mmCIF file of C-alpha atoms in Angstrom:
data_model
loop_
_atom_site.group_PDB
_atom_site.id
_atom_site.type_symbol
_atom_site.label_atom_id
_atom_site.label_comp_id
_atom_site.label_asym_id
_atom_site.label_seq_id
_atom_site.Cartn_x
_atom_site.Cartn_y
_atom_site.Cartn_z
ATOM 1 C CA SER A 1 -24.240 58.579 17.920
ATOM 2 C CA PHE A 2 -22.666 55.767 19.841
ATOM 3 C CA ASN A 3 -24.348 53.045 17.777
ATOM 4 C CA PRO A 4 -21.449 52.592 15.306
ATOM 5 C CA PHE A 5 -18.967 52.290 18.161
ATOM 6 C CA LEU A 6 -21.248 49.892 20.034
ATOM 7 C CA LYS A 7 -21.598 47.656 16.994
ATOM 8 C CA TRP A 8 -17.841 47.657 16.491
ATOM 9 C CA TYR A 9 -17.322 46.804 20.150
ATOM 10 C CA GLN A 10 -19.834 43.962 20.008
ATOM 11 C CA ARG A 11 -18.176 42.509 16.922
ATOM 12 C CA ARG A 12 -14.786 42.652 18.634
ATOM 13 C CA VAL A 13 -16.093 40.932 21.762
ATOM 14 C CA HIS A 14 -17.832 38.294 19.660
ATOM 15 C CA GLY A 15 -14.630 37.651 17.696
ATOM 16 C CA ILE A 16 -12.573 37.318 20.873
ATOM 17 C CA LYS A 17 -15.115 34.878 22.323
ATOM 18 C CA LYS A 18 -14.990 32.755 19.167
ATOM 19 C CA MET A 19 -11.197 32.761 19.243
ATOM 20 C CA PHE A 20 -11.077 31.578 22.869
ATOM 21 C CA ALA A 21 -13.781 29.003 22.241
ATOM 22 C CA LYS A 22 -11.750 27.628 19.344
ATOM 23 C CA MET A 23 -8.580 27.527 21.430
ATOM 24 C CA MET A 24 -10.341 25.875 24.353
ATOM 25 C CA GLY A 25 -11.982 23.413 21.997
ATOM 26 C CA LYS A 26 -8.627 22.307 20.600
ATOM 27 C CA ALA A 27 -7.130 22.072 24.077
ATOM 28 C CA TYR A 28 -10.100 19.980 25.180
ATOM 29 C CA LEU A 29 -9.709 17.658 22.218
ATOM 30 C CA ARG A 30 -6.011 17.259 22.924
ATOM 31 C CA SER A 31 -6.582 16.469 26.592
ATOM 32 C CA MET A 32 -9.546 14.146 26.058
ATOM 33 C CA PHE A 33 -8.725 12.384 22.805
ATOM 34 C CA GLY A 34 -5.016 12.995 22.208
ATOM 35 C CA TYR A 35 -5.880 15.091 19.145
ATOM 36 C CA ARG A 36 -2.995 16.288 16.994
ATOM 37 C CA SER A 37 -2.476 17.055 13.368
ATOM 38 C CA ILE A 38 -1.112 14.424 10.999
ATOM 39 C CA THR A 39 -0.534 14.166 7.301
ATOM 40 C CA VAL A 40 -0.829 10.943 5.348
ATOM 41 C CA LYS A 41 0.088 10.706 1.674
ATOM 42 C CA GLY A 42 -0.082 7.887 -0.834
ATOM 43 C CA ILE A 43 3.061 7.095 -2.834
ATOM 44 C CA GLU A 44 3.167 4.900 -5.927
ATOM 45 C CA THR A 45 5.468 1.873 -5.867
ATOM 46 C CA PRO A 46 7.098 -0.170 -8.661
ATOM 47 C CA ASN A 47 4.228 -2.629 -8.167
ATOM 48 C CA PRO A 48 1.070 -1.155 -9.766
ATOM 49 C CA LEU A 49 -1.134 -3.151 -7.378
ATOM 50 C CA CYS A 50 0.545 -1.637 -4.311
ATOM 51 C CA MET A 51 0.605 1.844 -2.847
ATOM 52 C CA LYS A 52 2.610 3.008 0.169
ATOM 53 C CA PHE A 53 0.805 5.338 2.581
ATOM 54 C CA VAL A 54 3.327 7.315 4.617
ATOM 55 C CA SER A 55 2.405 9.084 7.852
ATOM 56 C CA SER A 56 4.067 12.096 9.484
ATOM 57 C CA GLY A 57 3.776 10.224 12.802
ATOM 58 C CA LYS A 58 3.928 6.643 14.019
ATOM 59 C CA VAL A 59 1.097 4.446 12.789
ATOM 60 C CA SER A 60 2.122 1.524 15.005
ATOM 61 C CA ASN A 61 4.795 0.351 17.424
ATOM 62 C CA PHE A 62 5.818 -2.520 15.158
ATOM 63 C CA LYS A 63 9.575 -3.124 15.242
ATOM 64 C CA GLN A 64 9.303 -5.414 12.224
ATOM 65 C CA THR A 65 6.947 -5.005 9.293
ATOM 66 C CA THR A 66 3.846 -7.134 9.768
ATOM 67 C CA GLU A 67 1.690 -8.524 6.964
ATOM 68 C CA PHE A 68 -2.057 -9.026 7.162
ATOM 69 C CA LYS A 69 -3.680 -11.059 4.397
ATOM 70 C CA ASP A 70 -7.169 -11.531 5.835
ATOM 71 C CA LEU A 71 -9.382 -10.511 8.755
ATOM 72 C CA GLU A 72 -8.380 -13.638 10.667
ATOM 73 C CA SER A 73 -4.715 -12.592 10.733
ATOM 74 C CA ALA A 74 -5.727 -8.995 11.580
ATOM 75 C CA LYS A 75 -7.291 -9.810 14.962
ATOM 76 C CA THR A 76 -4.438 -8.036 16.763
ATOM 77 C CA SER A 77 -4.670 -4.851 14.677
ATOM 78 C CA LYS A 78 -7.690 -2.557 14.546
ATOM 79 C CA LEU A 79 -6.092 -0.597 11.699
ATOM 80 C CA ALA A 80 -5.633 -3.764 9.625
ATOM 81 C CA GLN A 81 -9.223 -4.819 10.310
ATOM 82 C CA GLU A 82 -10.604 -1.499 9.087
ATOM 83 C CA LEU A 83 -8.451 -1.445 5.953
ATOM 84 C CA LEU A 84 -9.136 -5.065 5.015
ATOM 85 C CA SER A 85 -12.862 -4.386 5.409
ATOM 86 C CA LEU A 86 -12.693 -1.994 2.456
ATOM 87 C CA GLU A 87 -13.929 -3.549 -0.761
ATOM 88 C CA GLY A 88 -11.060 -3.996 -3.186
ATOM 89 C CA ILE A 89 -8.249 -4.446 -0.620
ATOM 90 C CA GLN A 90 -6.380 -7.743 -0.888
ATOM 91 C CA LYS A 91 -3.709 -7.442 1.815
ATOM 92 C CA LEU A 92 -1.440 -4.959 3.553
ATOM 93 C CA MET A 93 1.874 -4.573 5.336
ATOM 94 C CA CYS A 94 2.243 -2.290 8.377
ATOM 95 C CA GLY A 95 5.422 -0.587 9.543
ATOM 96 C CA MET A 96 6.026 2.049 12.199
ATOM 97 C CA ASP A 97 5.149 5.033 10.006
ATOM 98 C CA PHE A 98 3.663 3.536 6.853
ATOM 99 C CA VAL A 99 1.188 1.054 5.470
ATOM 100 C CA THR A 100 1.652 -0.682 2.124
ATOM 101 C CA VAL A 101 -1.730 -1.619 0.690
ATOM 102 C CA THR A 102 -2.195 -4.199 -2.062
ATOM 103 C CA LYS A 103 -5.440 -3.873 -4.018
ATOM 104 C CA LYS A 104 -7.271 -6.418 -6.091
ATOM 105 C CA GLU A 105 -6.752 -6.194 -9.848
ATOM 106 C CA THR A 106 -10.369 -5.141 -10.399
ATOM 107 C CA ALA A 107 -10.167 -2.254 -7.906
ATOM 108 C CA GLU A 108 -9.125 1.322 -8.750
ATOM 109 C CA TRP A 109 -6.882 3.551 -6.655
ATOM 110 C CA GLY A 110 -9.091 6.507 -7.485
ATOM 111 C CA SER A 111 -11.886 5.167 -5.298
ATOM 112 C CA LEU A 112 -9.650 3.670 -2.588
ATOM 113 C CA LYS A 113 -6.871 6.185 -1.956
ATOM 114 C CA GLN A 114 -8.803 8.805 0.015
ATOM 115 C CA LYS A 115 -10.666 6.169 2.042
ATOM 116 C CA ILE A 116 -7.356 4.632 3.110
ATOM 117 C CA ILE A 117 -5.904 8.041 4.019
ATOM 118 C CA ASP A 118 -8.962 8.834 6.149
ATOM 119 C CA ILE A 119 -8.771 5.506 8.013
ATOM 120 C CA VAL A 120 -5.036 5.845 8.742
ATOM 121 C CA THR A 121 -5.465 9.470 9.886
ATOM 122 C CA LEU A 122 -8.336 8.670 12.262
ATOM 123 C CA HIS A 123 -6.499 5.627 13.576
ATOM 124 C CA PHE A 124 -3.464 7.745 14.425
ATOM 125 C CA ALA A 125 -5.568 10.374 16.213
ATOM 126 C CA SER A 126 -7.356 7.727 18.296
ATOM 127 C CA HIS A 127 -4.082 6.373 19.781
ATOM 128 C CA VAL A 128 -5.210 2.749 19.514
ATOM 129 C CA GLU A 129 -2.435 0.390 20.607
ATOM 130 C CA GLU A 130 -1.418 -2.150 17.978
ATOM 131 C CA MET A 131 -0.413 -5.670 18.987
ATOM 132 C CA GLU A 132 2.526 -6.946 16.948
ATOM 133 C CA ASN A 133 2.519 -10.435 15.440
ATOM 134 C CA LYS A 134 6.015 -11.308 16.575
ATOM 135 C CA PRO A 135 7.878 -13.803 14.401
ATOM 136 C CA LYS A 136 8.862 -16.998 16.144
ATOM 137 C CA ASP A 137 12.512 -17.241 17.103
ATOM 138 C CA VAL A 138 14.229 -20.427 15.971
ATOM 139 C CA LYS A 139 17.265 -22.228 17.302
ATOM 140 C CA VAL A 140 20.547 -22.764 15.521
ATOM 141 C CA ALA A 141 21.461 -26.379 14.829
ATOM 142 C CA PRO A 142 23.888 -27.500 17.582
ATOM 143 C CA ASP A 143 26.329 -29.070 15.097
ATOM 144 C CA ILE A 144 26.719 -26.003 12.876
ATOM 145 C CA LYS A 145 30.307 -24.972 12.089
ATOM 146 C CA GLN A 146 31.697 -21.685 13.420
ATOM 147 C CA SER A 147 32.531 -20.517 9.876
ATOM 148 C CA ASP A 148 28.987 -21.249 8.729
ATOM 149 C CA LEU A 149 27.583 -19.415 11.756
ATOM 150 C CA GLU A 150 29.663 -16.337 10.895
ATOM 151 C CA ALA A 151 28.358 -16.469 7.316
ATOM 152 C CA LEU A 152 24.796 -16.719 8.633
ATOM 153 C CA CYS A 153 25.282 -13.659 10.813
ATOM 154 C CA MET A 154 26.858 -11.632 8.008
ATOM 155 C CA ILE A 155 23.946 -12.460 5.696
ATOM 156 C CA LYS A 156 21.405 -11.447 8.341
ATOM 157 C CA ASP A 157 23.257 -8.209 9.159
ATOM 158 C CA LEU A 158 23.561 -7.249 5.478
ATOM 159 C CA ILE A 159 19.851 -7.836 4.944
ATOM 160 C CA GLU A 160 18.975 -5.669 7.956
ATOM 161 C CA ALA A 161 21.463 -2.848 7.316
ATOM 162 C CA ARG A 162 21.749 -2.625 3.514
ATOM 163 C CA ILE A 163 18.862 -4.379 1.789
ATOM 164 C CA ARG A 164 15.752 -3.786 3.907
ATOM 165 C CA PRO A 165 16.090 0.044 4.010
ATOM 166 C CA MET A 166 16.111 0.197 0.199
ATOM 167 C CA LEU A 167 13.075 -2.050 -0.149
ATOM 168 C CA LEU A 168 11.157 -0.247 2.604
ATOM 169 C CA ASP A 169 11.512 3.005 0.641
ATOM 170 C CA ASP A 170 9.466 1.408 -2.142
ATOM 171 C CA GLY A 171 6.853 -0.038 0.210
ATOM 172 C CA GLY A 172 8.363 -3.523 0.229
ATOM 173 C CA ASP A 173 10.424 -5.650 2.585
ATOM 174 C CA VAL A 174 12.378 -8.894 2.777
ATOM 175 C CA GLU A 175 12.535 -11.467 5.550
ATOM 176 C CA TYR A 176 15.503 -13.796 6.071
ATOM 177 C CA ARG A 177 14.353 -17.438 6.165
ATOM 178 C CA GLY A 178 17.457 -19.603 6.059
ATOM 179 C CA PHE A 179 20.864 -20.403 4.568
ATOM 180 C CA ASP A 180 22.147 -23.743 3.283
ATOM 181 C CA PRO A 181 25.965 -23.775 3.703
ATOM 182 C CA ASN A 182 26.224 -26.898 1.535
ATOM 183 C CA THR A 183 24.748 -25.255 -1.579
ATOM 184 C CA GLY A 184 25.182 -21.569 -0.709
ATOM 185 C CA ILE A 185 21.464 -20.896 -1.263
ATOM 186 C CA VAL A 186 19.947 -18.080 0.823
ATOM 187 C CA TYR A 187 16.193 -18.350 1.384
ATOM 188 C CA VAL A 188 14.156 -15.169 1.817
ATOM 189 C CA THR A 189 10.539 -14.045 1.655
ATOM 190 C CA LEU A 190 9.642 -10.903 -0.283
ATOM 191 C CA LYS A 191 6.874 -8.866 1.369
ATOM 192 C CA GLY A 192 4.663 -5.866 0.703
ATOM 193 C CA ALA A 193 5.112 -4.209 -2.669
ATOM 194 C CA CYS A 194 7.965 -6.603 -3.517
ATOM 195 C CA GLU A 195 5.659 -9.618 -3.498
ATOM 196 C CA GLY A 196 4.239 -10.124 -6.964
ATOM 197 C CA CYS A 197 6.025 -7.059 -8.345
ATOM 198 C CA PRO A 198 7.007 -7.268 -12.055
ATOM 199 C CA SER A 199 10.582 -6.384 -11.084
ATOM 200 C CA ALA A 200 10.736 -8.859 -8.167
ATOM 201 C CA LEU A 201 13.107 -11.227 -10.003
ATOM 202 C CA ASN A 202 15.424 -8.333 -10.778
ATOM 203 C CA THR A 203 15.327 -7.268 -7.117
ATOM 204 C CA LEU A 204 16.114 -10.807 -6.043
ATOM 205 C CA LYS A 205 18.982 -11.488 -8.449
ATOM 206 C CA GLU A 206 20.514 -8.107 -9.255
ATOM 207 C CA GLY A 207 19.932 -6.565 -5.842
ATOM 208 C CA ILE A 208 19.917 -9.057 -2.980
ATOM 209 C CA GLU A 209 21.915 -11.888 -4.561
ATOM 210 C CA ARG A 210 24.656 -9.667 -5.969
ATOM 211 C CA LEU A 211 25.125 -7.790 -2.677
ATOM 212 C CA LEU A 212 25.229 -10.908 -0.495
ATOM 213 C CA SER A 213 27.598 -12.833 -2.780
ATOM 214 C CA PHE A 214 29.942 -9.822 -2.929
ATOM 215 C CA TYR A 215 30.369 -9.582 0.847
ATOM 216 C CA VAL A 216 29.835 -13.232 1.831
ATOM 217 C CA VAL A 217 31.826 -15.729 -0.240
ATOM 218 C CA GLU A 218 29.738 -18.619 1.099
ATOM 219 C CA ALA A 219 26.518 -17.086 -0.265
ATOM 220 C CA GLY A 220 25.360 -18.121 -3.719
ATOM 221 C CA ALA A 221 21.883 -18.008 -5.197
ATOM 222 C CA VAL A 222 18.982 -16.304 -3.413
ATOM 223 C CA GLU A 223 15.568 -17.966 -3.591
ATOM 224 C CA ASN A 224 12.208 -16.491 -2.616
ATOM 225 C CA ILE A 225 9.807 -18.620 -0.558
ATOM 226 C CA ASP A 226 6.179 -17.759 0.125
ATOM 227 C CA ALA A 227 5.510 -16.714 3.705
ATOM 228 C CA ASP A 228 3.211 -19.677 4.350
ATOM 229 C CA LYS A 229 5.750 -22.251 3.111
ATOM 230 C CA GLU A 230 8.597 -23.901 5.008
ATOM 231 C CA ILE A 231 12.191 -23.932 3.830
ATOM 232 C CA PRO A 232 13.635 -27.351 2.911
ATOM 233 C CA SER A 233 14.301 -29.546 5.946
ATOM 234 C CA GLY A 234 17.807 -29.876 7.322
ATOM 235 C CA ILE A 235 18.784 -26.262 6.619
ATOM 236 C CA PRO A 236 20.189 -24.346 9.633
ATOM 237 C CA HIS A 237 18.136 -21.396 10.883
ATOM 238 C CA LEU A 238 19.357 -18.128 12.338
ATOM 239 C CA PRO A 239 17.498 -16.559 15.273
ATOM 240 C CA LEU A 240 16.342 -13.008 14.509
ATOM 241 C CA SER A 241 18.122 -11.766 17.636
ATOM 242 C CA LEU A 242 21.532 -13.195 16.632
ATOM 243 C CA SER A 243 24.183 -10.954 15.103
ATOM 244 C CA LEU A 244 27.944 -10.917 14.600
ATOM 245 C CA ILE A 245 28.305 -9.096 17.917
ATOM 246 C CA HIS A 246 26.811 -12.141 19.701
ATOM 247 C CA ILE A 247 29.355 -14.714 18.485
#
């Protein structure tokens, strides 16, 4: 007569044991491997060849977005190495909580999207430290005028505070390269989804150029230069660490 009760009791004990085992298992994973939940989602960008993968946590400690175009340049990043090893990936740009992936024209997002999400998720859970490819700081020409230096700083501050946040939302970025006070030309490098985007010229002229020329009277045209090319010689540079508060 006690068999039904005994079976019920055994099921309850078994359920409690499973519950504690599950809890202890998660605690063990957290303590041993830094396990925690994370969500990664792919977002389309204006560039059909690029997709931005946004994470609910930090993917890297990069203060500036860093581009990786081949395995050679990805030696400092395990995440970049794994992503670039996927067939169909051309290059990528890593930020603190996102990765913008550029695929080859022959590749399809349908076969790549989930693979990329899995790699980013596992990378986050493993807590692998990323080494940032820090851009080289350059010196300002000693004979530069104070008025030109102020214009340089205003251009740099506007790019950092007003332009970059908008481009980062779409998986792109822009890097200040130089300013020629004699011609008013501002040299920049478009990165991530902005590079090769069908609307890149519109971004350059209607977005960046219009904003800079409105706030900085010395600024004129804005020209894009490939990352691996040098700006024309004789043009003053602005160190990345310099701002209006430093002059």
